[in-house]
Coordinates of C-alpha atoms and ligand atoms in Angstrom, one line a residue:
M1 CA 125.0 82.1 96.4
S2 CA 126.7 85.4 97.2
T3 CA 129.9 86.1 99.3
Q4 CA 130.7 89.6 97.8
A5 CA 127.5 91.0 99.2
H6 CA 128.3 94.7 99.9
F7 CA 128.9 97.4 97.3
I8 CA 131.2 100.0 98.8
A9 CA 133.0 102.7 97.0
G10 CA 132.4 101.0 93.7
Q11 CA 133.8 97.6 94.9
W12 CA 131.8 94.3 95.7
T13 CA 133.2 93.2 99.0
A14 CA 132.7 90.3 101.5
G15 CA 131.0 91.2 104.8
L16 CA 133.0 91.0 108.1
G17 CA 129.9 90.6 110.3
H18 CA 127.9 87.3 111.0
D19 CA 126.2 84.8 108.6
I20 CA 123.1 85.8 106.9
Q21 CA 121.0 84.0 104.3
S22 CA 117.8 84.4 102.2
I23 CA 115.2 81.6 102.1
D24 CA 112.7 80.9 99.2
P25 CA 109.6 80.7 101.3
A26 CA 107.8 78.7 98.6
K27 CA 110.4 76.2 97.7
K28 CA 112.0 76.2 101.3
A29 CA 115.5 76.5 99.8
V30 CA 118.4 78.8 100.8
I31 CA 118.9 81.0 97.8
W32 CA 121.6 83.5 99.1
S33 CA 124.0 83.6 101.9
A34 CA 126.8 85.9 103.0
K35 CA 128.2 87.7 106.1
S36 CA 126.6 90.9 107.1
A37 CA 128.4 94.3 107.0
S38 CA 130.3 95.1 110.1
S39 CA 130.0 98.6 111.7
E40 CA 133.5 99.4 110.1
Q41 CA 132.0 98.5 106.7
I42 CA 129.0 100.6 107.4
D43 CA 131.2 103.5 108.3
L44 CA 133.2 103.0 105.0
A45 CA 129.9 103.0 103.0
V46 CA 129.0 106.3 104.5
K47 CA 132.5 107.7 103.9
S48 CA 132.4 106.6 100.4
A49 CA 129.0 108.1 99.8
R50 CA 130.4 111.4 101.4
Q51 CA 133.5 111.4 99.1
A52 CA 131.4 110.9 96.0
F53 CA 128.8 113.7 96.9
L54 CA 130.5 116.7 95.5
G55 CA 131.3 115.1 92.2
W56 CA 127.8 113.7 91.9
S57 CA 126.0 116.8 92.9
D58 CA 128.1 118.9 90.5
T59 CA 126.9 116.9 87.4
T60 CA 124.0 118.3 85.5
F61 CA 120.6 116.8 85.9
E62 CA 120.8 115.6 82.3
E63 CA 124.0 113.6 83.1
R64 CA 122.3 112.0 86.0
L65 CA 119.2 111.3 84.0
S66 CA 121.1 109.6 81.3
I67 CA 122.5 107.1 83.8
A68 CA 119.0 106.6 85.2
K69 CA 117.8 105.9 81.7
R70 CA 120.6 103.3 81.0
Y71 CA 119.5 101.7 84.2
A72 CA 115.8 101.6 83.1
Q73 CA 117.0 100.0 79.9
L74 CA 119.0 97.4 81.8
L75 CA 115.9 96.7 84.0
T76 CA 114.0 96.1 80.7
D77 CA 116.6 93.8 79.3
N78 CA 116.8 91.8 82.6
K79 CA 113.1 91.9 83.4
P80 CA 112.6 88.1 83.4
A81 CA 115.6 87.5 85.6
L82 CA 114.7 90.1 88.1
A83 CA 111.1 89.2 88.2
L84 CA 112.3 85.6 88.9
A85 CA 114.6 86.7 91.7
I86 CA 111.7 88.7 93.4
A87 CA 109.4 85.7 93.1
Q88 CA 112.1 83.4 94.6
E89 CA 112.7 85.7 97.5
T90 CA 109.2 86.8 98.3
G91 CA 107.1 84.0 97.1
K92 CA 105.0 86.4 95.0
P93 CA 103.7 84.8 91.7
L94 CA 105.6 85.7 88.5
W95 CA 102.7 87.6 87.0
E96 CA 102.9 89.9 90.0
T97 CA 106.7 90.3 90.1
A98 CA 106.7 91.2 86.4
T99 CA 104.4 94.2 87.3
E100 CA 106.9 95.1 90.0
V101 CA 109.7 95.4 87.6
A102 CA 107.5 97.3 85.2
A103 CA 106.8 99.8 88.0
M104 CA 110.6 100.1 88.6
I105 CA 111.0 101.0 85.0
G106 CA 108.2 103.5 85.0
K107 CA 109.8 105.2 88.1
I108 CA 112.4 106.8 86.0
G109 CA 110.2 108.8 83.6
I110 CA 107.8 109.7 86.5
S111 CA 110.7 110.8 88.7
E112 CA 112.2 112.9 85.9
K113 CA 108.8 114.7 85.5
A114 CA 108.4 115.0 89.2
Y115 CA 111.9 116.5 89.6
Q116 CA 111.1 119.2 87.1
D117 CA 107.6 119.8 88.3
R118 CA 108.2 119.8 92.1
T119 CA 111.7 120.8 92.4
G120 CA 112.8 122.5 89.2
T121 CA 114.1 126.1 88.9
V122 CA 111.6 129.0 88.9
E123 CA 112.8 132.5 87.8
N124 CA 110.7 135.6 88.6
P125 CA 111.5 139.1 87.4
M126 CA 111.9 141.8 90.1
P127 CA 112.0 145.7 89.8
V128 CA 115.8 145.2 90.3
G129 CA 117.4 141.9 89.4
K130 CA 115.7 138.5 89.5
A131 CA 114.3 136.1 92.1
F132 CA 115.1 132.3 91.8
I133 CA 113.8 129.2 93.5
R134 CA 116.3 126.4 93.1
H135 CA 116.8 123.1 94.8
K136 CA 119.9 121.4 96.2
P137 CA 120.4 117.8 97.3
H138 CA 120.8 116.9 101.0
G139 CA 123.9 115.0 100.8
V140 CA 124.4 111.4 102.0
V141 CA 121.1 109.7 102.5
A142 CA 120.3 106.2 103.8
V143 CA 117.5 104.2 102.1
F144 CA 115.8 101.5 103.9
G145 CA 113.6 99.0 102.1
P146 CA 110.8 96.6 103.1
Y147 CA 110.5 93.0 101.8
N148 CA 107.1 93.1 100.2
F149 CA 108.3 95.1 97.2
P150 CA 112.1 94.6 97.4
G151 CA 112.7 96.2 94.0
H152 CA 109.9 98.8 93.5
L153 CA 109.8 100.5 97.0
P154 CA 113.5 101.1 97.6
N155 CA 113.8 102.1 93.9
G156 CA 111.0 104.6 94.6
H157 CA 113.5 106.4 97.0
I158 CA 116.8 105.7 95.2
V159 CA 115.8 107.0 91.7
P160 CA 114.6 110.5 92.9
A161 CA 117.3 110.7 95.4
L162 CA 120.0 110.2 92.8
L163 CA 118.3 112.4 90.2
A164 CA 118.4 115.2 92.8
G165 CA 122.1 114.7 93.3
N166 CA 122.2 112.8 96.6
T167 CA 124.5 109.8 97.2
I168 CA 123.2 106.8 99.0
V169 CA 123.8 104.1 101.4
F170 CA 121.2 101.4 100.7
K171 CA 120.1 98.9 103.5
P172 CA 117.6 96.5 102.0
S173 CA 115.3 94.3 104.1
D174 CA 117.4 91.3 105.4
L175 CA 114.6 89.1 103.9
T176 CA 115.4 90.3 100.3
P177 CA 119.2 90.7 99.9
L178 CA 119.3 89.0 96.5
V179 CA 116.9 91.4 94.8
A180 CA 118.8 94.4 96.4
E181 CA 122.1 93.0 95.0
K182 CA 120.8 92.6 91.5
M183 CA 119.3 96.1 91.5
V184 CA 122.6 97.6 92.6
Q185 CA 124.6 95.5 90.0
L186 CA 122.3 97.1 87.3
W187 CA 123.0 100.6 88.5
E188 CA 126.8 99.7 88.4
Q189 CA 126.4 98.6 84.8
A190 CA 124.5 101.7 84.0
G191 CA 127.8 103.7 84.9
L192 CA 127.0 105.2 88.2
P193 CA 130.3 106.6 89.6
A194 CA 131.9 104.7 92.5
G195 CA 130.5 105.7 95.9
V196 CA 127.4 107.2 94.6
L197 CA 125.2 104.2 95.5
N198 CA 126.5 101.9 98.2
L199 CA 124.9 98.7 99.6
V200 CA 125.2 97.3 103.0
Q201 CA 123.4 94.0 103.8
G202 CA 122.3 92.9 107.3
E203 CA 119.7 92.6 109.9
V204 CA 118.3 94.9 112.5
E205 CA 121.7 95.9 113.9
T206 CA 123.0 97.0 110.5
G207 CA 119.9 99.3 110.1
K208 CA 120.5 100.6 113.6
A209 CA 124.1 101.3 113.0
L210 CA 123.4 103.1 109.7
A211 CA 120.5 105.2 111.1
A212 CA 122.8 106.2 114.0
H213 CA 125.7 107.2 111.8
H214 CA 126.6 110.9 112.5
D215 CA 127.4 111.7 108.9
I216 CA 124.2 110.8 107.1
D217 CA 122.0 113.9 106.1
G218 CA 118.8 111.9 105.9
L219 CA 117.0 108.7 105.9
F220 CA 114.3 107.5 103.6
F221 CA 112.3 104.6 105.0
T222 CA 109.7 102.2 103.9
G223 CA 108.6 99.6 106.5
S224 CA 106.6 99.0 109.6
S225 CA 105.4 101.7 111.9
R226 CA 107.1 99.9 114.8
T227 CA 110.5 100.5 113.1
G228 CA 109.5 103.9 111.8
K229 CA 108.7 105.1 115.3
L230 CA 112.0 104.0 116.6
L231 CA 113.7 105.8 113.8
H232 CA 111.6 109.0 114.5
E233 CA 112.8 108.8 118.2
Q234 CA 116.4 108.4 117.0
F235 CA 116.2 111.4 114.9
A236 CA 114.7 113.5 117.6
G237 CA 117.0 116.4 118.3
H238 CA 118.4 116.5 114.8
P239 CA 116.1 118.8 113.0
G240 CA 118.7 119.3 110.3
K241 CA 118.4 115.6 109.1
I242 CA 115.6 114.7 106.7
L243 CA 113.5 111.7 107.7
A244 CA 110.8 110.3 105.4
L245 CA 108.7 107.6 106.8
E246 CA 106.4 105.5 104.7
M247 CA 104.7 103.0 107.1
G248 CA 101.9 100.6 107.7
G249 CA 98.1 100.9 107.8
N250 CA 94.9 99.4 109.2
N251 CA 93.1 100.2 106.1
P252 CA 89.2 100.4 106.1
L253 CA 86.8 99.7 103.2
I254 CA 83.2 100.5 103.5
V255 CA 80.4 99.0 101.2
K256 CA 77.0 100.5 100.9
D257 CA 74.3 100.0 98.2
V258 CA 76.0 98.5 95.2
K259 CA 74.1 97.0 92.4
D260 CA 76.9 94.8 90.9
I261 CA 77.9 92.6 93.8
D262 CA 80.5 90.7 91.9
A263 CA 82.2 93.9 90.9
A264 CA 82.3 94.9 94.6
V265 CA 83.6 91.4 95.6
H266 CA 86.3 91.7 93.1
D267 CA 87.5 95.0 94.5
I268 CA 87.4 93.7 98.0
V269 CA 89.4 90.6 97.0
Q270 CA 91.9 92.7 95.2
S271 CA 92.2 95.1 98.1
A272 CA 92.5 92.5 100.9
F273 CA 94.3 89.5 99.4
V274 CA 96.6 90.7 96.5
T275 CA 100.3 89.9 97.4
S276 CA 98.9 87.5 100.2
G277 CA 97.7 90.6 101.9
Q278 CA 101.3 92.0 102.2
R279 CA 100.7 95.4 100.9
C280 CA 100.7 98.5 103.2
T281 CA 97.6 99.6 101.3
C282 CA 95.7 96.3 101.7
A283 CA 92.2 96.4 103.3
R284 CA 92.3 95.1 106.7
R285 CA 88.7 96.1 107.9
L286 CA 85.6 95.7 105.8
F287 CA 82.3 97.4 106.8
I288 CA 79.2 95.8 105.3
K289 CA 75.7 97.2 105.8
N290 CA 73.3 94.9 107.8
D291 CA 70.8 94.4 105.3
A292 CA 69.8 91.7 102.7
Q293 CA 72.1 93.1 100.2
G294 CA 74.9 93.1 102.6
D295 CA 74.2 89.4 103.4
A296 CA 74.3 88.6 99.7
L297 CA 77.6 90.4 99.2
L298 CA 79.2 88.8 102.2
N299 CA 78.1 85.2 101.0
R300 CA 79.5 85.9 97.7
L301 CA 82.8 87.2 99.2
V302 CA 83.0 84.0 101.2
E303 CA 82.3 81.9 98.1
V304 CA 85.0 83.7 96.0
T305 CA 87.6 83.8 98.7
K306 CA 87.3 80.0 99.2
Q307 CA 88.2 79.6 95.5
I308 CA 91.2 81.8 95.4
K309 CA 94.1 80.0 93.9
V310 CA 97.1 79.9 96.1
G311 CA 100.3 78.3 94.6
Q312 CA 103.9 78.3 93.5
Y313 CA 105.2 81.5 91.9
D314 CA 106.2 79.6 88.9
D315 CA 103.2 77.4 88.4
D316 CA 102.1 77.3 84.7
E317 CA 98.6 78.2 85.7
Q318 CA 99.4 81.2 87.8
P319 CA 97.9 81.4 91.3
F320 CA 96.4 84.8 92.6
M321 CA 98.4 84.4 95.8
G322 CA 101.9 83.0 96.4
A323 CA 103.6 82.2 99.6
M324 CA 104.0 84.9 102.2
I325 CA 107.5 86.1 102.9
S326 CA 108.5 83.4 105.4
K327 CA 107.1 80.6 107.5
Q328 CA 107.3 82.8 110.5
A329 CA 105.1 85.5 108.9
A330 CA 102.6 82.7 107.9
S331 CA 102.5 81.3 111.4
G332 CA 102.1 84.8 112.7
M333 CA 99.0 85.3 110.7
A334 CA 97.5 82.1 112.1
K335 CA 98.3 83.2 115.5
A336 CA 96.7 86.7 114.9
Q337 CA 93.5 84.8 113.7
A338 CA 93.6 82.7 116.9
E339 CA 93.8 85.8 119.0
L340 CA 90.9 87.4 117.3
Q341 CA 88.9 84.3 117.7
Q342 CA 89.8 84.2 121.4
L343 CA 88.5 87.7 121.7
G344 CA 85.1 86.6 120.1
G345 CA 85.7 87.1 116.4
V346 CA 84.0 84.4 114.2
S347 CA 85.9 82.9 111.3
L348 CA 83.8 82.9 108.1
V349 CA 86.7 81.5 106.1
E350 CA 89.5 80.1 108.2
L351 CA 93.0 81.2 107.3
Q352 CA 95.2 78.1 107.1
H353 CA 99.0 77.8 107.3
M354 CA 98.9 75.3 104.6
D355 CA 102.4 73.8 105.0
T356 CA 104.1 74.9 108.3
E357 CA 107.6 74.7 106.9
S358 CA 106.6 77.3 104.1
G359 CA 105.0 80.7 103.8
F360 CA 101.8 79.3 102.2
V361 CA 98.6 80.5 103.7
S362 CA 95.1 80.6 102.4
P363 CA 93.1 83.7 102.8
G364 CA 90.9 84.2 105.8
I365 CA 87.8 86.3 106.7
I366 CA 86.7 86.8 110.2
D367 CA 83.6 88.6 111.5
V368 CA 84.6 91.0 114.2
T369 CA 81.2 92.8 114.6
K370 CA 81.0 91.9 118.2
I371 CA 84.5 93.0 119.2
I372 CA 84.9 96.0 117.0
D373 CA 85.4 98.3 120.0
S374 CA 87.7 96.0 121.9
M375 CA 90.0 94.5 119.2
P376 CA 93.6 95.8 119.0
D377 CA 94.3 98.5 116.4
E378 CA 97.0 96.4 114.7
E379 CA 98.2 96.0 111.1
H380 CA 98.0 92.2 110.5
F381 CA 100.3 92.1 107.5
G382 CA 98.8 89.1 105.6
P383 CA 95.6 87.8 104.0
L384 CA 93.2 88.1 106.9
L385 CA 90.1 90.4 106.4
K386 CA 88.1 91.5 109.3
V387 CA 84.5 92.2 108.6
C388 CA 82.1 94.3 110.6
R389 CA 78.4 94.7 109.9
Y390 CA 76.9 98.1 110.4
D391 CA 73.5 99.7 110.5
D392 CA 74.4 103.5 110.4
F393 CA 76.8 104.8 107.7
D394 CA 78.1 107.5 110.0
A395 CA 78.9 105.0 112.7
A396 CA 80.7 102.8 110.1
I397 CA 82.9 105.9 109.1
D398 CA 83.6 106.5 112.8
H399 CA 84.7 103.0 113.2
A400 CA 86.7 103.2 110.0
N401 CA 88.5 106.3 111.5
N402 CA 89.1 104.6 114.8
T403 CA 92.7 103.8 114.2
S404 CA 96.0 105.4 114.9
F405 CA 96.9 104.7 111.2
G406 CA 95.7 106.6 108.1
L407 CA 97.2 105.2 104.9
S408 CA 94.4 104.1 102.5
A409 CA 90.6 103.9 102.7
G410 CA 87.8 103.0 100.2
F411 CA 84.1 103.3 99.6
L412 CA 82.2 100.9 97.3
G413 CA 78.8 102.2 96.6
D414 CA 76.8 103.7 93.7
S415 CA 75.8 106.9 95.3
Q416 CA 78.0 110.0 94.6
E417 CA 76.4 111.7 97.5
D418 CA 77.6 108.9 99.8
Y419 CA 81.0 109.0 98.5
Q420 CA 81.3 112.7 98.9
H421 CA 80.1 112.2 102.5
F422 CA 82.7 109.5 103.1
F423 CA 85.4 111.5 101.5
K424 CA 84.7 114.5 103.7
R425 CA 84.8 112.4 106.9
I426 CA 87.5 109.7 106.2
R427 CA 91.1 110.4 107.3
A428 CA 93.6 108.8 105.1
G429 CA 96.2 109.7 102.5
I430 CA 94.7 107.6 99.8
V431 CA 90.9 107.6 99.4
N432 CA 89.3 105.6 96.5
W433 CA 85.8 105.1 95.2
N434 CA 84.7 101.9 93.5
R435 CA 88.3 101.0 92.9
P436 CA 90.6 98.6 94.9
I437 CA 92.6 100.5 97.6
T438 CA 95.8 98.7 96.6
G439 CA 97.7 99.5 93.4
A440 CA 98.4 103.1 94.0
S441 CA 99.9 105.0 91.1
S442 CA 103.5 106.3 91.2
A443 CA 102.3 109.4 89.3
A444 CA 100.5 110.6 92.5
P445 CA 101.6 111.3 96.0
F446 CA 101.9 108.2 98.2
G447 CA 101.6 108.5 102.0
G448 CA 99.5 108.5 104.9
I449 CA 98.7 110.3 108.2
G450 CA 98.9 109.3 111.8
D451 CA 101.1 106.2 112.3
S452 CA 101.3 105.6 108.5
G453 CA 103.8 108.4 107.8
N454 CA 105.4 111.7 108.8
H455 CA 103.8 113.9 106.1
R456 CA 106.6 113.3 103.6
A457 CA 104.6 111.5 100.9
S458 CA 106.5 109.3 98.5
A459 CA 106.0 108.4 94.8
Y460 CA 105.3 111.6 92.8
Y461 CA 106.1 113.7 96.0
A462 CA 109.3 111.9 96.7
A463 CA 111.2 114.7 94.8
D464 CA 110.2 117.0 97.7
Y465 CA 112.1 115.1 100.4
C466 CA 115.1 114.5 98.1
A467 CA 116.1 118.2 97.8
F468 CA 115.7 121.4 99.8
P469 CA 114.6 124.8 98.3
V470 CA 117.0 127.7 98.0
A471 CA 115.5 131.1 97.5
S472 CA 117.8 133.7 95.8
V473 CA 117.6 137.3 94.8
E474 CA 120.3 138.0 92.2
L475 CA 121.7 141.0 90.3
D476 CA 124.8 140.6 88.1
K477 CA 126.7 143.6 89.5
V478 CA 126.5 145.5 92.8
T479 CA 124.3 148.5 92.2
L480 CA 123.3 151.4 94.4
P481 CA 119.4 151.3 94.8
G482 CA 117.4 154.1 93.2
T483 CA 115.7 154.9 96.6
L484 CA 117.7 154.7 99.8
S485 CA 116.4 153.8 103.2
P486 CA 115.8 156.9 105.4
G487 CA 119.0 158.0 107.2
L488 CA 121.4 156.8 104.6
T489 CA 123.6 159.3 102.6
F490 CA 125.8 158.3 99.7
Ligands
NAI501 N1 103.7 103.1 103.5 C1 104.4 102.4 102.5 O1 104.9 102.9 101.6 C2 104.7 101.0 102.7 C3 104.8 100.5 104.0 N2 105.2 99.1 104.2 C4 105.1 98.6 105.5 O2 106.3 97.8 105.8 C5 106.0 96.7 106.7 C6 106.6 95.4 106.1 O3 107.9 95.6 105.9 P1 109.1 95.1 106.8 O4 110.2 94.8 105.9 O5 108.6 94.1 107.7 O6 109.4 96.4 107.7 P2 110.5 96.6 108.8 O7 110.1 97.7 109.7 O8 110.6 95.3 109.7 O9 111.9 96.7 108.0 C7 112.1 97.8 107.2 C8 113.6 98.0 107.2 O10 114.0 98.6 108.4 C9 115.1 97.8 109.0 N3 115.0 97.7 110.4 C10 114.2 96.9 111.2 N4 114.3 97.2 112.4 C11 115.2 98.3 112.5 C12 115.6 99.1 113.6 N5 115.3 98.9 114.8 N6 116.5 100.2 113.3 C13 116.9 100.3 111.9 N7 116.5 99.6 110.9 C14 115.6 98.6 111.2 C15 114.9 96.3 108.3 O11 116.0 95.6 108.3 C16 114.4 96.8 106.9 O12 115.5 97.2 106.1 C17 104.5 96.7 106.8 O13 104.2 97.3 108.0 C18 104.0 97.5 105.7 O14 102.7 98.2 106.0 C19 105.4 98.3 103.2 C20 105.4 98.8 101.8 C21 104.9 100.1 101.6
LIG502 O1 105.5 104.2 95.4 C1 104.9 104.2 94.3 O2 105.4 104.5 93.3 C2 103.5 104.1 94.3 C3 102.9 103.4 95.5 C4 102.8 102.0 95.3 O3 103.3 101.4 94.4 N1 102.0 101.3 96.1 C5 101.6 99.8 95.9 C6 102.5 99.1 96.9 C7 102.5 99.6 98.3 C8 102.8 98.5 99.3 O4 103.9 98.0 99.4 O5 101.9 98.2 100.0 C9 100.2 99.6 96.2 O6 99.5 100.7 96.7 O7 99.7 98.6 95.9

């Protein structure tokens, strides 16, 4: 249990807002409770970040990096405890939360390289003097995190933002305050100066108050398109503030002419059901050719899906899927399935809310071929895969593109020509061939088009939105030019 839930100006402090708590969706137990930050505390957090900014941005990159490296070492030392906290708060199995912590550790080295590569200093000789390209931090930035990767995804904004010299006010998802608290404790132990990273906990109103604060220079957001769009509207008229939006998707996967059906089914399952379907990159719509091979593939997919093990995060024999984030999220998926059935979708494997007081759901597959033109273009953030049978490859690609989102997309098929055609036509920020569409690398840019993002890709390209470029022409003493402009006499 936590009462000192907020970290402001280097001090852990109790909230002055209302009661908030975090519930383990698998064991149905309250694992964290506190009071949210009041608007005065949010203001104090921004002020403390502002006060710390000059000192922090004056440090050298190497000084900032050495703190980040100590943090990476502390993540390594605390890996089992942090992996357990993520599992308790999200329901994700321990095998998966261990990979989340590993991704957090890997982020430091990758962000170091990305900082140098994308925002380092470039020096060019000129006939007189030298030209430089350098980068400066924005100032005070707010970081908003989602619940599905409560460590890795906010970490993916925080690490590059700190390395670039920004100071931060971090507002995690209200569903995962415990993980946020543990992360910030590790930064504190790593020796981050007071005020450089502040933590304010709370629900939507905390987010709204922080986003609306006049003295933030930017906001780095990972979460739903609905919230991202609200933030985008809120930032309208503030061209000077940097807004990076990493949002959801309605991601398509097309299968055509594969020899190894099991391998294709594996990539589909990994794309649709990992993390109980709670990844922004998860496949939501699967297009399968309307032929005998397509029938065989779909039958096998149904068979394998029915055998997917769903279970407790700490089961000795680890499940593939744990609980969803909350019982509300789980019942929301059952409701989404019922709505699709109502529209004419036919369940091939029915998603079940296994215990209505918990977040446990089994994976579902629904045939939406008959309603493909009329079903809503929505991200159903859970393990429900919509299948559409197609006769014509180009028509399948058109359907795949028929979404306002554009995050990830994949093609499973043995023909390189087909893949090249797919690649040319498909509109998404992540396009894979014969690989799952989840599990994107931190060493590549990560972002989407349309309602999936605002062209400020994260991961390797996060360095770009953490600093602004400064172009300089420099000469070490004032010198009269050799050739004067016409009409000037000296
Ligand atoms: N593109 C990407 O990199 C990723 C996107 N996501 C997306 O995130 C979503 C799931 O995460 P959630 O936590 O449900 O997202 P969410 O949008 O509900 O919440 C994200 C953050 O915004 C805050 N927030 C919510 N409403 C707000 C408002 N009106 N004003 C200010 N702040 C507000 C929340 O408290 C939280 O900290 C999915 O849509 C998923 O696709 C998740 C992971 C990666
Ligand atoms: O942000 C990074 O470092 C790389 C992107 C990443 O880790 N993507 C993961 C999780 C994204 C999500 O929450 O849905 C993935 O593609 O599986």
